[in-house]
Coordinates of C-alpha atoms in Angstrom, one line a residue:
Chain A
M8 CA 0.0 0.0 0.0
H9 CA 1.1 3.5 -0.7
P10 CA 2.3 5.0 2.5
A11 CA 0.6 8.5 2.3
P12 CA 2.3 10.9 4.7
S13 CA -1.0 12.3 5.8
V14 CA -2.3 8.9 7.0
I15 CA 1.0 8.1 8.7
L16 CA 0.9 11.4 10.5
F17 CA -2.7 10.9 11.4
T18 CA -2.4 7.4 12.9
T19 CA 0.8 8.4 14.8
L20 CA -0.3 11.7 16.2
S21 CA -3.9 10.9 16.9
G22 CA -3.0 7.6 18.5
L23 CA -0.7 9.4 20.9
G24 CA -3.2 12.2 21.5
F25 CA -6.1 9.9 22.3
G26 CA -3.8 7.8 24.4
L27 CA -3.0 10.9 26.5
L28 CA -6.6 11.8 26.7
T29 CA -7.4 8.3 28.0
F30 CA -5.0 8.8 30.9
L31 CA -6.2 12.3 31.6
G32 CA -9.8 11.2 31.6
L33 CA -9.0 8.5 34.1
G34 CA -7.4 11.1 36.3
Y35 CA -3.7 10.3 35.7
P36 CA -2.4 12.9 36.4
G37 CA -5.3 14.5 38.2
V38 CA -4.2 18.0 37.2
T39 CA -6.1 21.3 37.4
G40 CA -5.5 24.9 36.4
W41 CA -2.6 25.9 34.3
V42 CA -0.9 22.5 34.5
A43 CA -4.1 20.9 33.2
F44 CA -4.2 23.5 30.4
V45 CA -0.8 22.5 29.2
F46 CA -1.6 18.8 29.3
Y47 CA -4.9 19.2 27.4
A48 CA -3.3 21.6 24.9
I49 CA -0.7 18.9 24.0
A50 CA -3.4 16.2 23.8
Y51 CA -5.7 18.3 21.6
A52 CA -2.9 19.4 19.4
L53 CA -1.9 15.8 18.7
A54 CA -5.4 14.4 18.3
V55 CA -6.9 17.2 16.3
G56 CA -3.7 17.7 14.3
G57 CA -3.8 14.1 13.3
L58 CA -7.5 14.2 12.4
L59 CA -6.9 17.3 10.2
A60 CA -3.9 15.6 8.5
S61 CA -6.1 12.7 7.6
T62 CA -8.4 14.9 5.5
F63 CA -5.5 15.9 3.3
H64 CA -5.5 12.6 1.4
L65 CA -9.2 13.0 0.5
G66 CA -10.1 13.7 -3.1
R67 CA -13.0 16.0 -1.9
P68 CA -12.1 17.2 1.6
E69 CA -14.9 19.9 1.5
R70 CA -17.4 17.1 1.7
A71 CA -15.8 15.5 4.8
L72 CA -18.8 16.2 7.0
K73 CA -20.8 13.6 5.1
A74 CA -18.5 10.9 6.5
F75 CA -20.4 11.0 9.8
S76 CA -23.6 9.5 8.3
Q77 CA -22.9 5.8 7.8
W78 CA -22.0 4.5 11.3
K79 CA -24.3 1.5 10.8
T80 CA -21.8 -0.2 8.4
S81 CA -18.7 1.8 8.0
W82 CA -15.7 1.8 10.5
L83 CA -14.5 5.0 9.0
S84 CA -17.8 6.7 9.8
R85 CA -17.7 5.2 13.4
E86 CA -14.2 6.5 13.8
G87 CA -15.2 10.0 12.9
L88 CA -18.2 10.0 15.3
C89 CA -16.1 8.4 18.1
A90 CA -13.4 11.1 17.6
V91 CA -15.8 14.0 17.7
A92 CA -17.6 12.5 20.8
A93 CA -14.3 11.9 22.6
L94 CA -13.1 15.4 21.9
M95 CA -16.4 17.0 23.0
V96 CA -16.6 15.0 26.2
M97 CA -13.0 15.4 27.1
G98 CA -13.3 19.2 26.2
L99 CA -16.0 19.6 28.8
F100 CA -14.0 17.6 31.3
A101 CA -11.0 19.8 30.6
L102 CA -13.0 23.0 31.1
G103 CA -14.0 21.7 34.5
A104 CA -10.4 20.9 35.4
I105 CA -8.8 24.0 34.1
F106 CA -11.3 26.8 35.1
L107 CA -13.4 25.3 37.9
Q108 CA -10.8 23.0 39.6
Q109 CA -13.4 20.3 39.3
D110 CA -12.9 16.6 38.7
W111 CA -16.1 15.3 37.1
R112 CA -15.2 11.6 37.4
L113 CA -18.1 10.1 35.4
L114 CA -17.4 12.5 32.5
G115 CA -13.7 11.7 32.6
I116 CA -14.3 7.9 32.5
L117 CA -16.7 8.3 29.6
G118 CA -14.2 10.5 27.8
A119 CA -11.4 8.0 28.4
A120 CA -13.6 5.2 27.0
L121 CA -14.5 7.2 23.9
S122 CA -10.8 8.1 23.4
L123 CA -9.9 4.4 23.4
A124 CA -12.9 3.6 21.2
T125 CA -11.5 6.1 18.7
V126 CA -8.2 4.3 18.5
F127 CA -10.0 1.0 18.2
T128 CA -12.2 2.2 15.4
T129 CA -9.2 3.6 13.6
S130 CA -7.5 0.2 13.7
M131 CA -10.7 -1.5 12.5
I132 CA -10.6 0.5 9.3
Y133 CA -7.5 -1.4 8.4
T134 CA -8.4 -4.7 10.2
Q135 CA -11.7 -5.2 8.3
L136 CA -10.0 -5.3 4.9
K137 CA -9.8 -8.9 3.7
T138 CA -8.0 -7.7 0.6
I139 CA -4.9 -6.9 2.7
P140 CA -4.1 -10.1 4.7
R141 CA -1.4 -8.4 6.7
W142 CA -4.0 -6.0 8.2
N143 CA -6.8 -8.5 8.4
M144 CA -5.6 -9.9 11.8
A145 CA -6.8 -9.7 15.4
L146 CA -3.3 -8.4 16.3
T147 CA -3.9 -5.2 14.3
P148 CA -6.2 -3.5 16.8
V149 CA -4.1 -4.9 19.7
M150 CA -1.1 -3.2 18.2
F151 CA -2.8 0.1 17.7
L152 CA -4.3 0.1 21.2
S153 CA -1.1 -1.0 23.0
V154 CA 1.0 1.6 21.2
S155 CA -1.6 4.3 21.9
L156 CA -1.7 3.4 25.7
A157 CA 2.1 3.2 25.9
G158 CA 2.5 6.7 24.3
G159 CA -0.3 8.1 26.4
A160 CA 1.3 6.9 29.7
L161 CA 4.6 8.3 28.5
L162 CA 3.1 11.7 27.8
A163 CA 1.0 11.6 31.0
G164 CA 4.2 11.2 33.0
K165 CA 3.2 7.9 34.5
E166 CA 6.7 6.5 34.2
S167 CA 6.3 3.3 36.1
W168 CA 3.3 2.3 33.9
A169 CA 4.9 3.6 30.7
I170 CA 7.9 1.2 31.1
W171 CA 5.5 -1.8 31.3
L172 CA 3.2 -0.6 28.6
L173 CA 6.1 0.2 26.3
L174 CA 7.4 -3.4 26.9
L175 CA 4.0 -4.7 26.1
A176 CA 3.6 -2.6 23.0
G177 CA 7.1 -3.6 21.7
A178 CA 6.2 -7.3 22.2
V179 CA 2.9 -6.9 20.3
Q180 CA 4.7 -5.0 17.6
L181 CA 7.2 -7.9 17.2
A182 CA 4.3 -10.5 17.2
Y183 CA 2.5 -8.4 14.6
W184 CA 5.5 -8.4 12.3
G185 CA 6.0 -12.1 12.8
K186 CA 2.5 -13.1 12.0
G187 CA 2.0 -10.5 9.3
D188 CA 4.9 -11.9 7.3
G189 CA 3.0 -15.1 6.7
A190 CA -0.4 -13.6 6.4
F191 CA -0.6 -13.4 2.6
A192 CA 0.4 -17.0 2.1
A193 CA -2.0 -18.1 4.9
S194 CA -4.9 -16.2 3.2
G195 CA -4.9 -18.8 0.4
T196 CA -5.4 -16.2 -2.2
T197 CA -3.1 -16.8 -5.2
M198 CA -3.0 -16.0 -8.9
K199 CA -4.9 -19.2 -9.5
T200 CA -7.9 -18.2 -7.3
A201 CA -7.7 -14.6 -8.7
T202 CA -7.9 -15.7 -12.3
G203 CA -9.5 -19.2 -11.9
L204 CA -6.9 -20.4 -14.4
G205 CA -4.8 -23.5 -14.3
G206 CA -5.5 -25.3 -11.1
N207 CA -8.2 -25.3 -8.4
L208 CA -10.9 -25.5 -11.1
G209 CA -11.4 -28.7 -13.2
A210 CA -9.2 -31.8 -13.3
K211 CA -8.2 -31.1 -16.9
Q212 CA -6.1 -28.1 -15.8
S213 CA -4.7 -29.4 -12.6
G214 CA -1.0 -28.9 -12.2
A215 CA -0.9 -26.1 -14.7
T216 CA 1.1 -23.0 -13.9
V217 CA -0.1 -19.4 -14.5
R218 CA 1.9 -16.3 -14.8
A219 CA 1.1 -12.7 -15.7
F220 CA 2.0 -12.2 -19.4
E221 CA 1.1 -8.6 -20.1
P222 CA -0.4 -5.9 -18.0
P223 CA -3.4 -4.0 -19.3
H224 CA -1.5 -0.9 -20.1
T225 CA 2.2 -0.2 -20.5
G226 CA 1.9 2.8 -18.2
S227 CA 1.2 2.9 -14.5
N228 CA -2.3 3.5 -13.0
Y229 CA -4.1 4.3 -9.8
L230 CA -4.2 0.7 -8.7
L231 CA -0.5 0.2 -9.1
R232 CA 0.4 3.4 -7.4
E233 CA -2.0 2.9 -4.5
F234 CA -1.8 -0.9 -3.9
V235 CA 1.3 -2.3 -5.4
Y236 CA 3.8 0.0 -3.6
V237 CA 7.2 -1.8 -3.3
V238 CA 9.7 1.0 -2.8
G239 CA 11.8 0.6 0.4
R240 CA 10.8 -3.0 1.0
K241 CA 14.5 -4.0 0.9
H242 CA 15.2 -1.8 3.9
A243 CA 12.3 -3.3 5.9
F244 CA 14.5 -5.2 8.3
K245 CA 16.7 -2.2 9.1
L246 CA 13.6 0.0 9.5
R247 CA 12.0 -2.6 11.9
A248 CA 15.1 -2.5 14.0
I249 CA 15.0 1.3 14.0
A250 CA 11.3 1.4 14.9
L251 CA 11.8 -1.0 17.7
T252 CA 14.8 0.8 19.1
L253 CA 13.5 4.4 18.8
G254 CA 9.9 3.5 19.6
F255 CA 10.2 1.2 22.6
A256 CA 13.8 0.4 23.7
L257 CA 15.2 3.9 24.0
P258 CA 12.2 5.4 25.7
I259 CA 12.3 2.5 28.3
L260 CA 16.0 3.2 28.8
F261 CA 15.4 7.0 29.3
L262 CA 12.7 6.3 31.8
A263 CA 14.6 3.6 33.7
L264 CA 17.8 5.6 34.2
P265 CA 18.0 6.8 37.8
M266 CA 18.0 10.6 37.8
E267 CA 18.3 12.9 40.8
N268 CA 18.0 16.2 39.1
L269 CA 14.4 17.1 38.2
L270 CA 15.4 19.1 35.2
I271 CA 17.4 16.2 33.7
K272 CA 14.5 13.9 34.6
H273 CA 12.1 16.1 32.6
L274 CA 14.7 16.3 29.7
M275 CA 15.0 12.6 29.6
A276 CA 11.2 12.2 29.5
G277 CA 11.2 14.7 26.6
F278 CA 13.7 12.6 24.7
A279 CA 11.7 9.5 25.4
V280 CA 8.6 11.0 23.9
L281 CA 10.4 12.3 20.9
S282 CA 12.2 9.0 20.3
H283 CA 8.9 7.1 20.8
M284 CA 7.1 9.4 18.2
I285 CA 9.7 8.9 15.5
G286 CA 9.8 5.1 16.2
V287 CA 6.1 4.8 15.9
A288 CA 6.0 6.9 12.7
V289 CA 8.6 4.5 11.2
S290 CA 6.6 1.5 12.3
R291 CA 3.4 3.1 10.7
W292 CA 5.4 3.8 7.5
L293 CA 6.2 0.0 7.4
F294 CA 2.5 -0.8 8.3
F295 CA 1.5 0.7 5.0
A296 CA 4.5 0.1 2.8
Q297 CA 4.7 -3.6 3.6
A298 CA 1.0 -4.2 3.3
E299 CA 0.3 -6.3 0.2
H300 CA -3.1 -5.9 -1.5
V301 CA -4.4 -9.0 -3.4
V302 CA -5.0 -6.9 -6.5
G303 CA -1.3 -7.1 -7.1
L304 CA -1.8 -10.7 -8.1
Y305 CA -3.5 -9.6 -11.3
Y306 CA -0.3 -7.7 -12.2
G307 CA 2.0 -10.5 -11.3
K308 CA 3.4 -8.5 -8.4
R309 CA 2.9 -10.8 -5.5
Chain B
M290 CA -27.3 4.1 2.5
T291 CA -24.4 1.7 2.6
E292 CA -26.3 -1.2 4.0
L293 CA -26.5 -3.9 1.4
P294 CA -29.9 -5.2 0.3
T295 CA -30.6 -8.7 1.7
N296 CA -31.8 -9.7 -1.7
T297 CA -32.1 -8.1 -5.1
A298 CA -35.0 -8.8 -7.5
K299 CA -32.6 -9.1 -10.4
K300 CA -28.9 -9.8 -10.6
M301 CA -27.9 -8.0 -13.7
G302 CA -24.3 -8.7 -14.7
L303 CA -21.8 -10.0 -17.3
V304 CA -20.6 -13.4 -18.3
I305 CA -17.1 -13.2 -19.8
D306 CA -15.8 -16.0 -22.0
L307 CA -12.1 -16.5 -21.5
D308 CA -12.1 -19.0 -24.3
T309 CA -13.3 -16.5 -26.9
C310 CA -11.7 -13.2 -25.8
V311 CA -9.1 -12.3 -28.4
G312 CA -7.6 -9.5 -26.3
C313 CA -8.3 -6.7 -28.8
H314 CA -9.1 -4.1 -26.0
A315 CA -12.2 -2.9 -28.0
C316 CA -14.2 -3.1 -24.8
V317 CA -11.7 -1.0 -22.9
I318 CA -11.8 1.7 -25.5
S319 CA -15.6 1.8 -25.9
C320 CA -16.1 1.7 -22.1
K321 CA -13.8 4.7 -21.7
G322 CA -15.6 6.5 -24.6
W323 CA -19.1 5.9 -23.3
N324 CA -18.4 6.6 -19.7
T325 CA -16.4 9.7 -20.4
E326 CA -19.3 11.3 -22.2
N327 CA -22.2 10.0 -20.0
Y328 CA -22.8 9.0 -16.4
G329 CA -21.0 11.2 -13.8
A330 CA -17.6 12.8 -14.1
P331 CA -15.5 12.1 -17.2
L332 CA -12.7 9.5 -17.0
S333 CA -9.6 11.7 -17.0
D334 CA -6.1 11.1 -18.2
Q335 CA -3.0 12.5 -16.7
D336 CA 0.0 13.4 -18.9
A337 CA -1.8 11.7 -21.8
Y338 CA 0.7 12.7 -24.4
G339 CA 3.8 12.9 -22.1
A340 CA 6.4 10.5 -21.0
D341 CA 4.4 8.9 -18.1
P342 CA 0.8 8.7 -19.3
S343 CA -2.0 7.2 -17.0
G344 CA -5.7 7.5 -16.7
T345 CA -8.9 6.2 -15.2
F346 CA -10.3 3.0 -16.7
L347 CA -13.4 1.0 -15.6
N348 CA -12.4 -2.0 -17.6
R349 CA -8.9 -3.3 -18.2
V350 CA -7.7 -6.4 -20.1
H351 CA -4.9 -8.4 -18.5
S352 CA -3.1 -11.3 -20.3
F353 CA -2.0 -14.5 -18.5
E354 CA 0.1 -17.4 -19.8
V355 CA -1.1 -20.8 -18.7
Q356 CA 1.3 -23.7 -19.1
P357 CA -0.7 -26.9 -18.8
A358 CA 1.0 -29.8 -17.0
A359 CA 2.5 -32.6 -19.0
T360 CA 0.4 -35.7 -19.5
P361 CA 1.3 -39.2 -21.0
S362 CA -0.7 -38.2 -24.2
Q363 CA 0.7 -34.7 -24.3
P364 CA 4.3 -34.8 -22.9
D365 CA 5.1 -31.3 -24.1
P366 CA 1.9 -29.2 -24.2
A367 CA 2.0 -25.7 -25.6
A368 CA 1.4 -22.7 -23.4
Q369 CA -1.9 -20.9 -23.8
L370 CA -2.3 -17.2 -23.8
I371 CA -5.5 -16.1 -21.9
H372 CA -6.8 -12.6 -22.3
F373 CA -8.6 -11.5 -19.2
P374 CA -11.0 -8.6 -19.2
K375 CA -11.7 -7.3 -15.7
S376 CA -14.3 -4.8 -14.5
C377 CA -16.7 -4.5 -11.5
L378 CA -18.2 -7.8 -10.7
H379 CA -21.3 -6.2 -9.0
C380 CA -20.8 -8.5 -6.0
E381 CA -23.8 -9.6 -3.9
D382 CA -21.8 -9.1 -0.7
A383 CA -20.0 -6.0 -1.9
P384 CA -17.3 -4.9 0.6
C385 CA -16.9 -1.6 -1.2
V386 CA -20.5 -0.5 -0.3
T387 CA -20.4 -1.2 3.4
V388 CA -17.0 0.5 4.0
C389 CA -18.2 3.8 2.5
P390 CA -18.5 6.5 5.2
T391 CA -20.8 8.8 3.3
G392 CA -23.3 6.5 1.7
A393 CA -22.0 7.5 -1.7
S394 CA -21.6 3.8 -2.7
Y395 CA -24.7 1.8 -2.9
K396 CA -26.2 -1.4 -4.4
R397 CA -29.5 -1.1 -6.2
I398 CA -32.3 -3.3 -4.9
E399 CA -34.1 -3.4 -8.3
D400 CA -31.2 -4.9 -10.3
G401 CA -28.1 -5.3 -8.0
I402 CA -26.0 -2.8 -9.9
V403 CA -23.3 -1.2 -7.6
L404 CA -23.1 2.5 -8.2
V405 CA -21.4 5.6 -6.7
N406 CA -23.3 8.8 -6.1
E407 CA -20.4 11.1 -7.0
D408 CA -22.0 14.1 -5.3
N409 CA -21.6 12.4 -1.9
C410 CA -18.1 10.9 -2.6
I411 CA -15.3 12.4 -0.5
G412 CA -12.6 10.5 -2.4
C413 CA -11.2 8.7 0.7
G414 CA -10.4 5.7 -1.4
L415 CA -11.4 3.1 1.2
C416 CA -13.8 1.3 -1.2
A417 CA -11.0 0.8 -3.7
W418 CA -8.9 -0.6 -0.8
S419 CA -11.7 -3.1 0.1
C420 CA -12.2 -4.4 -3.5
P421 CA -10.1 -7.5 -4.3
Y422 CA -10.5 -7.0 -8.0
G423 CA -9.2 -3.5 -8.5
A424 CA -12.5 -2.5 -10.0
R425 CA -12.6 1.0 -8.6
E426 CA -10.3 3.8 -9.5
L427 CA -10.1 7.3 -8.0
D428 CA -10.2 9.9 -10.8
L429 CA -7.3 12.3 -10.1
A430 CA -8.9 15.2 -12.0
E431 CA -12.3 15.0 -10.2
G432 CA -11.2 13.5 -6.8
V433 CA -14.1 11.0 -6.8
M434 CA -14.3 7.3 -7.1
K435 CA -15.2 5.9 -10.6
K436 CA -16.4 2.4 -11.3
C437 CA -18.3 0.3 -13.9
T438 CA -22.0 1.3 -13.9
L439 CA -23.0 -1.7 -16.1
C440 CA -23.9 1.1 -18.4
V441 CA -27.0 1.8 -16.4
D442 CA -27.5 4.8 -18.8
R443 CA -27.7 2.4 -21.8
I444 CA -29.5 -0.7 -20.6
Y445 CA -32.8 1.1 -19.7
N446 CA -32.4 3.9 -22.3
D447 CA -35.5 4.1 -24.5
N448 CA -33.8 6.6 -26.7
L449 CA -31.4 4.0 -28.0
P450 CA -32.3 1.3 -30.5
E451 CA -33.0 -2.0 -28.7
V452 CA -29.9 -3.7 -29.9
D453 CA -27.8 -1.0 -28.1
R454 CA -29.5 -1.4 -24.8
V455 CA -26.5 -3.5 -23.4
P456 CA -23.3 -2.3 -21.8
S457 CA -20.9 -0.6 -24.1
C458 CA -18.3 -3.3 -23.6
V459 CA -20.8 -6.0 -24.7
R460 CA -22.0 -4.1 -27.7
S461 CA -18.5 -3.5 -29.0
C462 CA -17.0 -7.0 -28.5
P463 CA -16.2 -8.3 -31.9
A464 CA -15.6 -11.9 -30.6
G465 CA -18.9 -12.3 -28.7
A466 CA -16.9 -12.9 -25.6
R467 CA -19.0 -10.7 -23.3
H468 CA -22.6 -11.5 -22.4
F469 CA -25.1 -9.4 -20.5
G470 CA -28.2 -10.6 -18.7
D471 CA -30.0 -11.4 -15.4
L472 CA -27.9 -14.0 -13.5
G473 CA -30.6 -14.2 -10.8
D474 CA -32.9 -15.9 -13.3
P475 CA -31.9 -19.5 -13.8
N476 CA -33.6 -19.6 -17.1
S477 CA -31.9 -16.6 -18.7
E478 CA -29.4 -17.1 -21.5
V479 CA -26.5 -16.0 -19.4
S480 CA -27.4 -18.4 -16.5
K481 CA -27.6 -21.3 -19.0
L482 CA -24.3 -20.4 -20.4
V483 CA -22.7 -20.4 -16.9
A484 CA -24.3 -23.8 -16.2
D485 CA -23.1 -25.3 -19.5
R486 CA -19.6 -24.0 -19.4
G487 CA -18.8 -24.2 -15.7
G488 CA -18.8 -20.5 -15.0
M489 CA -16.6 -19.5 -12.1
D490 CA -16.2 -16.8 -9.5
L491 CA -12.9 -14.8 -9.1
M492 CA -11.4 -15.2 -5.6
P493 CA -14.3 -17.1 -4.1
E494 CA -12.4 -17.2 -0.8
M495 CA -13.0 -13.4 -0.4
G496 CA -16.7 -14.1 0.2
T497 CA -17.8 -11.3 -2.1
K498 CA -20.2 -13.5 -4.1
P499 CA -19.6 -11.8 -7.4
V500 CA -22.5 -11.7 -9.9
N501 CA -20.3 -11.6 -13.0
K502 CA -19.0 -15.0 -14.0
Y503 CA -16.0 -16.1 -16.0
L504 CA -16.2 -19.0 -18.4
P505 CA -12.9 -21.0 -18.3
P506 CA -10.9 -21.6 -21.5
R507 CA -11.7 -24.9 -23.1
P508 CA -8.8 -27.4 -23.5
K509 CA -7.0 -27.2 -26.9
D510 CA -7.9 -29.6 -29.7
Q511 CA -5.7 -32.6 -30.3
L512 CA -4.6 -32.3 -33.9
E513 CA -2.8 -35.7 -34.0
E514 CA -6.1 -37.5 -33.8
Q515 CA -7.5 -35.9 -36.9
I516 CA -7.3 -37.4 -40.5
D517 CA -5.3 -35.0 -42.5
V518 CA -6.7 -35.1 -46.1
L519 CA -3.8 -33.1 -47.5
A520 CA -1.1 -35.5 -46.1
P521 CA -0.8 -37.7 -49.2
L522 CA -0.3 -34.6 -51.4
L523 CA 2.3 -33.1 -49.1
A524 CA 4.5 -36.2 -48.7
P525 CA 8.0 -36.0 -50.2
V526 CA 8.0 -37.2 -53.8
T527 CA 11.3 -39.2 -53.5
E528 CA 12.4 -41.0 -50.4
T529 CA 15.9 -41.6 -51.8
P530 CA 17.1 -39.5 -54.6
G531 CA 18.1 -41.3 -57.8
G532 CA 20.0 -40.3 -61.0
F533 CA 22.7 -37.6 -60.7
L534 CA 21.6 -36.5 -57.2
G535 CA 21.7 -40.1 -56.0
W536 CA 25.2 -40.6 -57.4
L537 CA 26.3 -37.3 -55.9
D538 CA 24.8 -38.2 -52.5
K539 CA 26.7 -41.5 -52.4
A540 CA 29.9 -40.0 -53.7
L541 CA 29.8 -37.3 -51.0
D542 CA 29.1 -40.0 -48.3
R543 CA 32.2 -41.8 -49.3
L544 CA 34.4 -38.8 -48.8
P545 CA 36.1 -38.6 -45.4
G546 CA 34.8 -36.2 -42.9
Q547 CA 31.7 -35.6 -40.8
T548 CA 28.3 -36.1 -42.2
S549 CA 25.3 -34.4 -40.7
D550 CA 22.0 -36.1 -40.1
Q551 CA 20.1 -34.5 -43.0
S552 CA 22.7 -35.3 -45.7
S553 CA 21.8 -38.8 -46.8
G554 CA 18.5 -39.0 -48.6
G555 CA 16.9 -36.0 -47.0
Q556 CA 14.9 -38.1 -44.6
A557 CA 16.1 -38.8 -41.1

């Protein structure tokens, strides 16, 4: 799949932002006043910034509001509704915390649940697609949720939780790559099922081999650009190592180092967040770039 | 709405004969022509006369090579070239419809045709992601999703002569490889064709239940078993040359040096 920068930015930033909102809604940290303002400003900048970035890849962004209408069947529509609901509920909760020094517990818990639901619905947009076996796995939502929670704990300053959640997210990430590498073969979709030629159908043709002889056009097209992206595959292993190191290993190290000085401690936490964001962005780039769409079979590209 | 109808009264669709298709791409061109001038936004091209031309097509013809397995009767079978037209299969369980966030994609209850209401399309591309067949293409000029309409503006069009009230690709096919009809009616011509020829679904494991069917190529004829009426006339006149040529042949055979297989008598 073509790794559109807008979608990578969106899943990375929104995941982090909604992760932070989840922790804030649960009352970790239970901040009020100016400190709360800073926390909510960061969370909203990330979540809303990500959502805005996601509209850049639309062909007709001016009609984006229509995307809220089909929640009965469409995960993309559900995601939009969840995101708006989460931002509104958490906005109210934030107003209470910042200006009224109030902790409206029920509202916070509802906001936290909606924030997590937003991340889950985002992941389901990808998970639902049978056409991309690497995404069509139960591990996909687990990966999105664990990364979002780890990033949220990191930003919320819950260091002891962050270490364990980062470890968990790193493990899920490894499992996702491991299982994903065999997903296309396990799906059972081949050039023979795609074309019905030479094999599965009819004893007369059994044992025959099929290969793509000529594509429909000598030039490229939307399908090849969008679904048969192969650039950078050869660096996949290195990029996985970079994603794992920057996204999970380094932040854990930054958090685990014993620091006496409060300033250095904050600086280290800042490094941890930056490193985590870059690592997750690299992982999301791989999430798209390595995803093989079955339509590539018709072009002999799988 | 993007909820699929539980049942459609008719299942209008195409039956494509892979045995007959000659790969001339006439259907591709006539489809592009008709659908550029009629339903919805035109099918645009980008850099059409430049170094890297591309464009939106609703129907594309692939070509595959099938190498049959060797059998005792045919130890060295010839490869077959199969031309493979591919357009929207108007699936009964169309994933492209249910993923649409705006309700722009829909499947018609009256005939099962899958269409896009372009005024509602935001161009997110998710429907194209969900289609295993590559039937949907985002038009780069218009920013909306384009797909085969089964020429919904031809098949019910009273302004056209009756013979033209079929999809453009079917009308233009010079080989008769494309058939149009109601696949929900077991007594229709297309349904009988599918039953007779063992019509098949593409990627049945995807669970999309395509309406369009493909007729598999028939096995090639075995020429060896036929009586060749011309054979007696085409047989070599002389098995062993006589006269001057015969003397020359023998004389050359007697000379020292290598003799290749064909040299003596012309018959191996």
